[in-house]
mmCIF file of C-alpha atoms in Angstrom:
data_model
loop_
_atom_site.group_PDB
_atom_site.id
_atom_site.type_symbol
_atom_site.label_atom_id
_atom_site.label_comp_id
_atom_site.label_asym_id
_atom_site.label_seq_id
_atom_site.Cartn_x
_atom_site.Cartn_y
_atom_site.Cartn_z
ATOM 1 C CA MET T 1064 0.000 0.000 0.000
ATOM 2 C CA ASN T 1065 1.344 3.434 -0.981
ATOM 3 C CA ARG T 1066 0.774 5.473 2.175
ATOM 4 C CA PRO T 1067 0.439 9.261 1.721
ATOM 5 C CA SER T 1068 3.299 11.329 3.086
ATOM 6 C CA GLY T 1069 4.718 14.787 2.625
ATOM 7 C CA VAL T 1070 3.251 18.211 3.279
ATOM 8 C CA PHE T 1071 -0.350 19.167 2.490
ATOM 9 C CA PRO T 1072 -1.568 22.794 2.680
ATOM 10 C CA VAL T 1073 -5.126 23.319 3.932
ATOM 11 C CA SER T 1074 -7.303 26.424 4.064
ATOM 12 C CA GLY T 1075 -8.197 25.896 7.710
ATOM 13 C CA PHE T 1076 -8.839 23.432 10.497
ATOM 14 C CA GLU T 1077 -12.467 23.022 9.449
ATOM 15 C CA GLN T 1078 -11.367 21.827 6.015
ATOM 16 C CA LEU T 1079 -9.069 19.281 7.616
ATOM 17 C CA ALA T 1080 -11.736 18.077 10.062
ATOM 18 C CA SER T 1081 -14.518 17.858 7.476
ATOM 19 C CA SER T 1082 -12.265 15.901 5.103
ATOM 20 C CA TRP T 1083 -10.883 13.633 7.812
ATOM 21 C CA LYS T 1084 -12.809 10.534 6.738
ATOM 22 C CA GLY T 1085 -11.240 10.637 3.288
ATOM 23 C CA ILE T 1086 -7.822 11.504 4.692
ATOM 24 C CA ARG T 1087 -7.979 8.695 7.233
ATOM 25 C CA ALA T 1088 -8.993 6.204 4.540
ATOM 26 C CA ALA T 1089 -5.742 6.969 2.697
ATOM 27 C CA GLY T 1090 -3.912 5.348 5.613
ATOM 28 C CA ALA T 1091 -0.885 7.501 6.413
ATOM 29 C CA THR T 1092 1.567 6.170 8.984
ATOM 30 C CA LEU T 1093 1.274 9.337 11.089
ATOM 31 C CA TYR T 1094 -0.464 12.715 10.744
ATOM 32 C CA GLY T 1095 0.796 16.088 11.878
ATOM 33 C CA LEU T 1096 0.017 19.808 12.017
ATOM 34 C CA LEU T 1097 2.483 22.669 11.939
ATOM 35 C CA VAL T 1098 0.776 25.401 13.984
ATOM 36 C CA TYR T 1099 1.933 29.027 13.810
ATOM 37 C CA ASP T 1100 0.433 32.451 13.236
ATOM 38 C CA GLY T 1101 1.566 35.766 11.779
ATOM 39 C CA GLY T 1102 3.079 36.842 15.098
ATOM 40 C CA ASP T 1103 5.494 33.927 15.194
ATOM 41 C CA HIS T 1104 8.239 36.019 13.625
ATOM 42 C CA HIS T 1105 9.896 34.175 10.735
ATOM 43 C CA PHE T 1106 7.569 31.170 10.465
ATOM 44 C CA PRO T 1107 5.244 32.937 7.957
ATOM 45 C CA SER T 1108 8.132 34.078 5.754
ATOM 46 C CA TYR T 1109 9.673 30.607 5.880
ATOM 47 C CA MET T 1110 6.399 29.056 4.698
ATOM 48 C CA ASN T 1111 5.852 31.689 2.014
ATOM 49 C CA ASN T 1112 9.351 31.278 0.618
ATOM 50 C CA PHE T 1113 10.532 27.659 0.538
ATOM 51 C CA GLY T 1114 8.843 26.056 3.540
ATOM 52 C CA LEU T 1115 6.382 23.903 1.597
ATOM 53 C CA LEU T 1116 9.138 22.457 -0.564
ATOM 54 C CA ALA T 1117 11.450 21.824 2.391
ATOM 55 C CA LEU T 1118 8.768 20.335 4.641
ATOM 56 C CA ASN T 1119 7.592 18.085 1.842
ATOM 57 C CA SER T 1120 11.092 16.670 1.656
ATOM 58 C CA HIS T 1121 11.374 16.235 5.448
ATOM 59 C CA ALA T 1122 7.953 14.605 5.891
ATOM 60 C CA ARG T 1123 8.033 12.409 2.786
ATOM 61 C CA ARG T 1124 8.041 8.695 3.626
ATOM 62 C CA ARG T 1125 7.503 9.625 7.286
ATOM 63 C CA CYS T 1126 4.148 11.347 7.854
ATOM 64 C CA ALA T 1127 1.344 13.420 6.342
ATOM 65 C CA LEU T 1128 1.967 16.953 7.613
ATOM 66 C CA PHE T 1129 -0.770 19.592 7.267
ATOM 67 C CA VAL T 1130 -0.057 23.323 7.227
ATOM 68 C CA ILE T 1131 -2.582 26.145 7.077
ATOM 69 C CA VAL T 1132 -1.157 28.107 4.174
ATOM 70 C CA SER T 1133 -2.154 28.949 0.616
ATOM 71 C CA PRO T 1134 -0.430 26.539 -1.769
ATOM 72 C CA SER T 1135 2.020 27.995 -4.263
ATOM 73 C CA GLN T 1136 1.503 27.460 -7.962
ATOM 74 C CA ALA T 1137 4.481 25.110 -7.983
ATOM 75 C CA TYR T 1138 2.882 23.016 -5.234
ATOM 76 C CA ILE T 1139 -0.474 22.901 -7.046
ATOM 77 C CA ASP T 1140 1.196 21.659 -10.219
ATOM 78 C CA TYR T 1141 3.263 19.130 -8.262
ATOM 79 C CA ALA T 1142 0.224 17.803 -6.390
ATOM 80 C CA ARG T 1143 -1.820 17.405 -9.558
ATOM 81 C CA THR T 1144 1.036 15.714 -11.397
ATOM 82 C CA LYS T 1145 1.573 13.243 -8.558
ATOM 83 C CA SER T 1146 -2.143 12.985 -7.749
ATOM 84 C CA ASN T 1147 -1.157 13.166 -4.104
ATOM 85 C CA LEU T 1148 -3.444 13.420 -1.076
ATOM 86 C CA TRP T 1149 -3.943 17.169 -1.567
ATOM 87 C CA ALA T 1150 -5.001 16.690 -5.181
ATOM 88 C CA GLN T 1151 -7.331 13.829 -4.256
ATOM 89 C CA VAL T 1152 -9.024 15.431 -1.242
ATOM 90 C CA PHE T 1153 -8.597 19.212 -1.319
ATOM 91 C CA ASP T 1154 -8.277 20.180 -4.993
ATOM 92 C CA THR T 1155 -11.981 20.590 -5.679
ATOM 93 C CA THR T 1156 -11.800 23.616 -7.957
ATOM 94 C CA ALA T 1157 -14.597 23.141 -10.465
ATOM 95 C CA LEU T 1158 -12.732 25.175 -13.082
ATOM 96 C CA ALA T 1159 -9.489 23.188 -12.857
ATOM 97 C CA ALA T 1160 -10.216 21.024 -15.899
ATOM 98 C CA PRO T 1161 -11.442 23.860 -18.173
ATOM 99 C CA ILE T 1162 -8.457 25.975 -17.199
ATOM 100 C CA ARG T 1163 -6.092 23.236 -18.311
ATOM 101 C CA GLU T 1164 -7.666 23.424 -21.752
ATOM 102 C CA ILE T 1165 -6.776 27.123 -22.166
ATOM 103 C CA PRO T 1166 -3.090 27.434 -23.117
ATOM 104 C CA HIS T 1167 -1.020 29.462 -20.639
ATOM 105 C CA VAL T 1168 -4.010 31.010 -18.862
ATOM 106 C CA GLY T 1169 -3.860 28.797 -15.782
ATOM 107 C CA GLU T 1170 -0.102 28.886 -15.307
ATOM 108 C CA GLU T 1171 1.083 32.373 -16.208
ATOM 109 C CA PRO T 1172 1.065 35.132 -13.534
ATOM 110 C CA MET T 1173 -1.534 37.491 -14.989
ATOM 111 C CA PHE T 1174 -2.974 39.193 -11.908
ATOM 112 C CA GLU T 1175 -1.402 41.329 -9.202
ATOM 113 C CA VAL T 1176 -2.626 40.704 -5.646
ATOM 114 C CA ASP T 1177 -0.990 42.431 -2.662
ATOM 115 C CA GLY T 1178 1.969 43.355 -4.826
ATOM 116 C CA LYS T 1179 2.565 39.792 -6.013
ATOM 117 C CA GLN T 1180 1.899 38.296 -9.423
ATOM 118 C CA ARG T 1181 -0.613 35.442 -9.278
ATOM 119 C CA SER T 1182 -1.810 32.931 -11.829
ATOM 120 C CA LEU T 1183 -5.501 32.146 -12.336
ATOM 121 C CA ARG T 1184 -5.032 28.753 -10.656
ATOM 122 C CA GLN T 1185 -3.617 30.447 -7.560
ATOM 123 C CA LEU T 1186 -6.577 32.829 -7.435
ATOM 124 C CA LEU T 1187 -8.929 29.847 -7.441
ATOM 125 C CA THR T 1188 -7.332 28.308 -4.349
ATOM 126 C CA PRO T 1189 -8.189 29.496 -0.809
ATOM 127 C CA SER T 1190 -6.077 32.368 0.515
ATOM 128 C CA MET T 1191 -4.983 33.024 4.078
ATOM 129 C CA ASN T 1192 -4.160 36.242 5.902
ATOM 130 C CA ASP T 1193 -2.840 36.940 9.407
ATOM 131 C CA PHE T 1194 -6.276 37.569 10.904
ATOM 132 C CA LEU T 1195 -7.746 34.335 9.558
ATOM 133 C CA LEU T 1196 -4.627 32.394 10.468
ATOM 134 C CA ALA T 1197 -4.752 33.637 14.081
ATOM 135 C CA GLU T 1198 -8.361 32.435 14.370
ATOM 136 C CA GLU T 1199 -7.451 29.059 12.897
ATOM 137 C CA VAL T 1200 -4.572 28.624 15.346
ATOM 138 C CA GLU T 1201 -6.896 29.485 18.223
ATOM 139 C CA SER T 1202 -9.402 26.869 17.026
ATOM 140 C CA ILE T 1203 -6.730 24.181 16.697
ATOM 141 C CA LEU T 1204 -5.245 24.788 20.130
ATOM 142 C CA GLU T 1205 -8.697 24.874 21.732
ATOM 143 C CA TYR T 1206 -9.648 21.613 20.003
ATOM 144 C CA PHE T 1207 -6.593 19.846 21.396
ATOM 145 C CA GLY T 1208 -6.985 21.395 24.853
ATOM 146 C CA CYS T 1209 -3.868 23.568 24.642
ATOM 147 C CA ARG T 1210 -3.383 27.118 25.870
ATOM 148 C CA PRO T 1211 -3.911 29.814 23.212
ATOM 149 C CA THR T 1212 -0.272 30.883 23.531
ATOM 150 C CA GLU T 1213 1.229 27.424 22.905
ATOM 151 C CA HIS T 1214 2.487 28.137 19.408
ATOM 152 C CA PRO T 1215 4.431 27.727 17.241
ATOM 153 C CA CYS T 1216 4.316 23.984 17.641
ATOM 154 C CA LEU T 1217 4.029 20.653 15.900
ATOM 155 C CA MET T 1218 1.205 18.264 16.740
ATOM 156 C CA PHE T 1219 1.246 14.634 15.669
ATOM 157 C CA PHE T 1220 -1.650 12.196 15.902
ATOM 158 C CA ASN T 1221 -3.023 8.930 14.555
ATOM 159 C CA ASP T 1222 -6.676 9.948 14.554
ATOM 160 C CA LEU T 1223 -7.922 13.530 14.613
ATOM 161 C CA ASN T 1224 -11.147 12.451 16.303
ATOM 162 C CA SER T 1225 -9.420 10.880 19.320
ATOM 163 C CA LYS T 1226 -7.689 14.119 20.397
ATOM 164 C CA ASP T 1227 -4.706 12.038 21.558
ATOM 165 C CA PHE T 1228 -1.569 13.688 20.232
ATOM 166 C CA TRP T 1229 2.139 14.306 20.637
ATOM 167 C CA PHE T 1230 3.024 17.967 21.248
ATOM 168 C CA VAL T 1231 6.330 19.475 20.090
ATOM 169 C CA ASP T 1232 6.947 22.949 21.508
ATOM 170 C CA LEU T 1233 8.685 25.262 19.012
ATOM 171 C CA ALA T 1234 8.333 28.474 21.049
ATOM 172 C CA ARG T 1235 12.097 28.849 21.458
ATOM 173 C CA TRP T 1236 12.375 28.825 17.645
ATOM 174 C CA ARG T 1237 10.211 31.938 17.300
ATOM 175 C CA GLY T 1238 13.128 34.303 16.710
ATOM 176 C CA TRP T 1239 14.946 32.004 14.295
ATOM 177 C CA ARG T 1240 15.380 33.196 10.727
ATOM 178 C CA ASP T 1241 14.385 31.149 7.697
ATOM 179 C CA ASP T 1242 17.667 29.280 7.336
ATOM 180 C CA ALA T 1243 17.745 28.386 11.042
ATOM 181 C CA LEU T 1244 14.107 27.222 10.928
ATOM 182 C CA GLU T 1245 14.907 25.047 7.942
ATOM 183 C CA ALA T 1246 17.887 23.486 9.724
ATOM 184 C CA GLY T 1247 15.864 22.936 12.892
ATOM 185 C CA LEU T 1248 12.944 21.275 11.126
ATOM 186 C CA ARG T 1249 15.252 19.130 9.009
ATOM 187 C CA ASP T 1250 17.065 17.963 12.107
ATOM 188 C CA TYR T 1251 13.844 17.320 14.016
ATOM 189 C CA PHE T 1252 12.378 15.041 11.337
ATOM 190 C CA GLY T 1253 15.552 12.978 11.491
ATOM 191 C CA SER T 1254 15.851 13.038 15.278
ATOM 192 C CA ALA T 1255 15.665 10.118 17.661
ATOM 193 C CA ASP T 1256 12.586 11.662 19.308
ATOM 194 C CA PHE T 1257 10.654 11.789 16.045
ATOM 195 C CA LEU T 1258 11.734 8.322 14.954
ATOM 196 C CA ARG T 1259 10.742 6.942 18.362
ATOM 197 C CA MET T 1260 7.312 8.543 17.987
ATOM 198 C CA LEU T 1261 6.942 6.917 14.568
ATOM 199 C CA ALA T 1262 7.817 3.556 16.104
ATOM 200 C CA GLU T 1263 5.311 4.019 18.929
ATOM 201 C CA ARG T 1264 2.341 5.054 16.819
#
């Protein structure tokens, strides 16, 4: 069985929870959430720059890691090419097929949003801003019975409905810049603690 692994952007906790039956049926070895908000210093810039690509590499063949972030165009194309869990469960854009039939329209950055060039495909995927992200983080922490200040963090679980989870506190990483965050996350996913958690699941 080819178990799903890697990183999967979601528009919010509700999307993850409402799609859980389909996600669970895919049978990942372990599930996780990277939880952070706009006030967690360099975490947002890390995710907006190369975080999705890096985390996908770290989590691949280990776990299915969900992050509340808008997927980049490169990720959307990758997910559709691989028909990964994101493409199977979350890529429900009704116009995806027609767009593919129009040469260059879906892929080329044709629109400017918040000073950034966006393609039509990116505009058709859910966006996230700091206010919405803060509310999502609050909902996640409340769901798992954590304090509202216990972020950034990683949460790992076997079943979202059981509310049993492993908590990894990343608060001391809050001031780390992108390159330090990347090194820290890379090291964590190869650490004895993480591998022991995988073995215990």
